[in-house]
Amino acid sequence: MLHFFYGVMGSSKTAMLLMQRYNYIAQGLHVALVKPAIDTRIDHNTVYSRVGLNACADIVLEPGHSIREQLYWLAVRNGHNDFPYVFVDEAQFLTEEQVQEMADMSDTHEFFCYGLKTDFQSNFFPGSSALLRLAEDIGEVPGGLCWCGCKATMNTRIDGQGNVIKEGAQVLIDNQQEIRYIGLCYKHWKLGVSHGPVSE
Ligand SMILES: [Zn+2]
C-alpha cells in the first residue's frame, strides 16, 4: 500500500517516520529508509528530525533513479530477497515518475511517505501532488503550530531578519542567504507576519 502522511514545517514528520520505522525494525522486518537527494539540511545521508532522532538513509534517491532498481541493489548488497517496507522522508521531492513507480509496486510493498503538502507559495510540490493523486492512504501529521497558537497549515519562507518571503524558486539549492522555513496559520501567512510582538 502507498501511504502519504503530510504535515507542515515543524510538525515532527521525520520523528514520526523514524518512530514508525523503529516498530517495523523491532519486529525483524526488512526496512529501507529513503530520502530524495535534494534535501541538504544536514548531510547527504542523514535523515534528521528537529526533536533529535536521526538515522542514516539506506537509499539517497536522485531525480533520475528508479526506486525499484535502487531497492533491488540494496537487497543484493544486504543479502536479502527484498525490502518490502519502505520509509521515504521529504517525499515532496520525489518525482512524479517515482511516485507512479511506488503506486505500481504497492501490491507487494508498503511505502510510508512523509512530506510537505505545499511549498512557501502554497503550490503543490511535484511529489506531493502525485502522492495526493495516487496514495491509497492519506493522513495528516498534526502538531504544527503558528506563533499565535493556532494550527499551522502554511509553509513559510523567512529570511534572517524574520521577513516573510513570497517570491522565488520553489527549491533553493546552494542558497547563500539565511533562509529558514516555518509553519504559520493561514491568516499570518497571508499577512506575512512571522512572529508575535513579544518574540523579538
Ligand atoms: Zn497565526
CSV table of C-alpha atoms and ligand atoms in Angstrom, one decimal:
chain,number,residue,atom,x,y,z
A,1,MET,CA,0.0,0.0,0.0
A,2,LEU,CA,1.1,3.5,-0.7
A,3,HIS,CA,0.7,5.9,2.3
A,4,PHE,CA,1.2,9.6,2.3
A,5,PHE,CA,1.4,11.5,5.6
A,6,TYR,CA,1.7,15.2,5.1
A,7,GLY,CA,2.5,17.9,7.6
A,8,VAL,CA,3.6,21.5,7.8
A,9,MET,CA,7.1,22.6,8.7
A,10,GLY,CA,7.8,21.9,12.4
A,11,SER,CA,5.2,19.1,12.8
A,12,SER,CA,7.8,16.5,13.6
A,13,LYS,CA,7.1,14.4,10.4
A,14,THR,CA,10.6,12.9,10.4
A,15,ALA,CA,10.4,12.0,14.1
A,16,MET,CA,7.1,10.2,13.4
A,17,LEU,CA,8.6,8.4,10.4
A,18,LEU,CA,11.6,7.3,12.5
A,19,MET,CA,9.4,6.0,15.3
A,20,GLN,CA,7.1,4.1,13.0
A,21,ARG,CA,10.2,2.7,11.2
A,22,TYR,CA,11.6,1.5,14.5
A,23,ASN,CA,8.4,-0.6,15.2
A,24,TYR,CA,9.0,-2.5,11.9
A,25,ILE,CA,12.7,-3.0,12.6
A,26,ALA,CA,11.9,-4.3,16.1
A,27,GLN,CA,9.7,-7.0,14.5
A,28,GLY,CA,12.7,-8.1,12.4
A,29,LEU,CA,11.2,-6.8,9.2
A,30,HIS,CA,13.3,-5.6,6.3
A,31,VAL,CA,13.0,-1.9,6.2
A,32,ALA,CA,14.6,0.6,3.8
A,33,LEU,CA,15.0,4.3,4.6
A,34,VAL,CA,14.9,6.5,1.6
A,35,LYS,CA,15.4,10.2,1.1
A,36,PRO,CA,15.5,12.3,-2.1
A,37,ALA,CA,18.9,13.7,-2.8
A,38,ILE,CA,17.7,17.3,-2.9
A,39,ASP,CA,17.4,17.6,0.8
A,40,THR,CA,20.7,19.1,2.1
A,41,ARG,CA,19.7,20.2,5.6
A,42,ILE,CA,22.5,18.2,7.3
A,43,ASP,CA,24.4,16.0,5.0
A,44,HIS,CA,23.8,13.7,2.1
A,45,ASN,CA,22.7,10.6,4.0
A,46,THR,CA,21.3,11.7,7.3
A,47,VAL,CA,17.6,11.7,8.0
A,48,TYR,CA,17.3,14.4,10.6
A,49,SER,CA,14.5,15.4,12.9
A,50,ARG,CA,14.3,18.6,15.0
A,51,VAL,CA,13.4,16.6,18.1
A,52,GLY,CA,16.8,14.9,18.0
A,53,LEU,CA,16.1,11.5,16.3
A,54,ASN,CA,18.4,10.8,13.4
A,55,ALA,CA,19.1,7.9,11.1
A,56,CYS,CA,21.3,7.1,8.0
A,57,ALA,CA,19.4,6.7,4.8
A,58,ASP,CA,19.8,3.4,3.0
A,59,ILE,CA,19.0,5.0,-0.3
A,60,VAL,CA,19.6,8.5,-1.5
A,61,LEU,CA,17.3,8.8,-4.4
A,62,GLU,CA,18.4,11.1,-7.3
A,63,PRO,CA,15.7,12.5,-9.6
A,64,GLY,CA,16.5,10.1,-12.4
A,65,HIS,CA,16.6,7.0,-10.1
A,66,SER,CA,14.2,4.1,-10.3
A,67,ILE,CA,13.1,3.2,-6.8
A,68,ARG,CA,12.5,-0.4,-7.9
A,69,GLU,CA,16.2,-0.7,-9.1
A,70,GLN,CA,17.5,1.0,-6.0
A,71,LEU,CA,15.6,-1.4,-3.7
A,72,TYR,CA,16.9,-4.3,-5.8
A,73,TRP,CA,20.5,-3.2,-5.4
A,74,LEU,CA,20.0,-2.6,-1.7
A,75,ALA,CA,18.7,-6.1,-1.3
A,76,VAL,CA,21.6,-7.6,-3.2
A,77,ARG,CA,24.1,-5.6,-1.1
A,78,ASN,CA,22.5,-6.9,2.1
A,79,GLY,CA,21.9,-10.5,1.0
A,80,HIS,CA,18.1,-10.1,1.4
A,81,ASN,CA,15.4,-11.1,-1.1
A,82,ASP,CA,13.6,-7.7,-0.8
A,83,PHE,CA,12.9,-4.7,1.3
A,84,PRO,CA,9.1,-4.7,1.5
A,85,TYR,CA,8.8,-1.9,4.0
A,86,VAL,CA,10.0,1.5,2.6
A,87,PHE,CA,10.0,4.8,4.5
A,88,VAL,CA,10.5,7.9,2.5
A,89,ASP,CA,11.4,11.2,4.2
A,90,GLU,CA,10.9,14.6,2.4
A,91,ALA,CA,8.7,12.8,0.0
A,92,GLN,CA,7.6,16.1,-1.6
A,93,PHE,CA,10.9,16.0,-3.5
A,94,LEU,CA,10.1,12.7,-5.2
A,95,THR,CA,9.4,13.0,-8.9
A,96,GLU,CA,6.1,12.1,-10.4
A,97,GLU,CA,7.6,9.1,-12.1
A,98,GLN,CA,9.0,7.8,-8.7
A,99,VAL,CA,5.6,8.1,-7.1
A,100,GLN,CA,4.0,6.3,-10.0
A,101,GLU,CA,6.5,3.5,-9.6
A,102,MET,CA,5.7,3.2,-6.0
A,103,ALA,CA,2.0,3.0,-6.8
A,104,ASP,CA,2.7,0.2,-9.3
A,105,MET,CA,4.6,-1.7,-6.6
A,106,SER,CA,2.1,-1.1,-3.8
A,107,ASP,CA,0.6,-4.6,-4.1
A,108,THR,CA,3.9,-6.1,-2.8
A,109,HIS,CA,5.4,-3.2,-0.8
A,110,GLU,CA,4.4,-0.8,2.0
A,111,PHE,CA,5.5,2.7,1.2
A,112,PHE,CA,5.3,5.2,4.0
A,113,CYS,CA,5.9,8.6,2.5
A,114,TYR,CA,6.2,11.7,4.8
A,115,GLY,CA,6.5,15.2,3.5
A,116,LEU,CA,5.1,18.6,2.9
A,117,LYS,CA,1.9,19.1,1.0
A,118,THR,CA,2.6,22.6,-0.4
A,119,ASP,CA,5.6,25.0,-0.8
A,120,PHE,CA,6.1,28.5,0.6
A,121,GLN,CA,3.7,29.9,-2.1
A,122,SER,CA,1.1,27.3,-1.2
A,123,ASN,CA,1.6,25.4,-4.5
A,124,PHE,CA,2.0,21.6,-4.6
A,125,PHE,CA,5.4,20.1,-4.9
A,126,PRO,CA,5.5,17.5,-7.8
A,127,GLY,CA,5.9,14.7,-5.3
A,128,SER,CA,3.1,15.7,-3.0
A,129,SER,CA,0.8,16.4,-5.9
A,130,ALA,CA,1.4,12.9,-7.3
A,131,LEU,CA,1.1,11.3,-3.8
A,132,LEU,CA,-2.3,13.0,-3.2
A,133,ARG,CA,-3.5,11.6,-6.5
A,134,LEU,CA,-2.1,8.1,-6.1
A,135,ALA,CA,-1.7,7.2,-2.4
A,136,GLU,CA,-4.3,4.7,-1.1
A,137,ASP,CA,-4.0,6.0,2.4
A,138,ILE,CA,-3.6,9.8,3.2
A,139,GLY,CA,-3.2,11.3,6.6
A,140,GLU,CA,-2.1,14.5,8.3
A,141,VAL,CA,0.8,14.7,10.8
A,142,PRO,CA,-0.7,17.0,13.4
A,143,GLY,CA,1.0,19.3,15.8
A,144,GLY,CA,2.4,22.2,13.7
A,145,LEU,CA,1.7,25.5,15.4
A,146,CYS,CA,1.8,29.1,14.4
A,147,TRP,CA,3.3,31.6,16.9
A,148,CYS,CA,-0.2,32.7,17.7
A,149,GLY,CA,-1.1,29.3,19.0
A,150,CYS,CA,-3.4,28.3,16.0
A,151,LYS,CA,-2.8,25.3,13.9
A,152,ALA,CA,-0.1,26.0,11.3
A,153,THR,CA,-1.1,24.9,7.8
A,154,MET,CA,1.1,27.2,5.6
A,155,ASN,CA,4.8,26.6,5.0
A,156,THR,CA,6.6,29.9,5.1
A,157,ARG,CA,10.0,31.1,3.8
A,158,ILE,CA,11.6,33.7,6.0
A,159,ASP,CA,15.0,35.5,5.8
A,160,GLY,CA,17.5,36.1,8.6
A,161,GLN,CA,15.5,39.0,9.9
A,162,GLY,CA,12.3,37.1,10.1
A,163,ASN,CA,10.8,38.8,7.0
A,164,VAL,CA,8.3,36.6,5.1
A,165,ILE,CA,9.4,35.9,1.5
A,166,LYS,CA,6.7,35.3,-1.0
A,167,GLU,CA,8.7,35.3,-4.3
A,168,GLY,CA,11.4,33.0,-5.6
A,169,ALA,CA,12.1,29.4,-6.8
A,170,GLN,CA,10.2,26.5,-5.2
A,171,VAL,CA,13.5,24.9,-4.1
A,172,LEU,CA,16.6,26.9,-3.3
A,173,ILE,CA,19.8,24.9,-3.8
A,174,ASP,CA,23.2,26.1,-2.5
A,175,ASN,CA,21.4,29.2,-1.4
A,176,GLN,CA,23.7,31.8,0.1
A,177,GLN,CA,21.1,33.7,2.0
A,178,GLU,CA,20.0,32.9,5.6
A,179,ILE,CA,16.7,31.3,4.7
A,180,ARG,CA,14.5,29.3,7.1
A,181,TYR,CA,11.1,27.7,6.8
A,182,ILE,CA,8.4,27.9,9.5
A,183,GLY,CA,4.7,27.0,9.8
A,184,LEU,CA,2.1,29.7,10.1
A,185,CYS,CA,-1.7,29.8,10.2
A,186,TYR,CA,-3.3,30.9,7.1
A,187,LYS,CA,-4.1,34.4,8.4
A,188,HIS,CA,-0.5,35.2,9.5
A,189,TRP,CA,0.9,33.6,6.3
A,190,LYS,CA,-1.4,35.9,4.2
A,191,LEU,CA,-0.5,38.9,6.3
A,192,GLY,CA,3.2,38.0,6.2
A,193,VAL,CA,3.7,38.2,10.0
A,194,SER,CA,6.2,35.6,11.1
A,195,HIS,CA,6.3,36.3,14.8
A,196,GLY,CA,4.3,38.0,17.6
A,197,PRO,CA,5.1,41.4,19.1
A,198,VAL,CA,7.0,39.9,22.1
A,199,SER,CA,9.1,37.4,20.4
A,200,GLU,CA,11.8,39.8,19.1
B,1,ZN,ZN,-1.1,32.6,13.4
